[in-house]
Amino acid sequence: MRITWHGHSCFELIESLNILVDPYIERNPVAKCSVGDFNPDLIAVTHAHADHLGNAGDIARRTGCLVISNPEVARHLDKTGARAEGMNIGGSYSVSDVQFHMTPALHSSGMNEIDPGIYGGEAVGFVIDDIIRIYHAGDTGLFSDMHLIGELLRPQVAMLPIGGRFTMGPREAAIATSWIRPEIAIPMHYNTYKAIEQDPAEYQELVETLCDTEVLVLDVGESIEY
Ligand code: NI
Ligand code: MN
């Protein structure tokens, strides 16, 4: 599988499907790509915050691709002309041979920038089971059911936020990594803005003291094959 980080929490996963997660592109100050570069089969959105929902609607309306998210975000996208399907925590959704498992996240999901009056549902994460299993945690604080995510869904790769302030910081993310025990962990949701400045080496060093997981610190736009 080809995994590309586009900064913040935006990842492109290419194997049997072309999957885009949290496509925050146009207003992402660190992104090196543009909205028109993407032609995914499916977009997964972890919650309604603008730095995650991002350009999901624009890309879905242009390409006709499917978006999956929580029911409230899916309904919003559907109303605005995108093709969207809702699902919820603990459930799975299959597209071709790829399964999307929705996991809890300890966060909020207000549609603050769209309409503060609309309830944006619950923030979530995904374990995407294609040829390998990938956990994208979304925005989250540390929670002990990450043990369960590791045990039940056994992700081989985990993308975890380390920026602090709105999510886990390096220390919490390192503990999360030791609970999930993926083969590879990729830090995300840091150094996009001043408020979430972090040194990913701090996370990497902490993980090394706790477990055997290999931390890969990617540059924005960098891809790995796994
Ligand atoms: Ni958020
Ligand atoms: Mn965020």
Short mmCIF file of C-alpha atoms and ligand atoms in Angstrom, two decimals, residues 8 47 49 51-52 107 139 189, ligand 2:
data_model
loop_
_atom_site.label_atom_id
_atom_site.label_comp_id
_atom_site.label_asym_id
_atom_site.label_seq_id
_atom_site.Cartn_x
_atom_site.Cartn_y
_atom_site.Cartn_z
CA HIS A 8 -2.18 17.79 9.34
CA HIS A 47 -15.44 14.76 12.26
CA HIS A 49 -14.16 20.44 12.24
CA ASP A 51 -9.41 21.03 9.47
CA HIS A 52 -10.85 17.50 8.85
CA HIS A 107 -13.05 14.84 20.94
CA ASP A 139 -8.53 14.01 16.65
CA HIS A 189 -1.85 16.88 13.55
MN MN B 2 -8.19 18.92 14.24
#
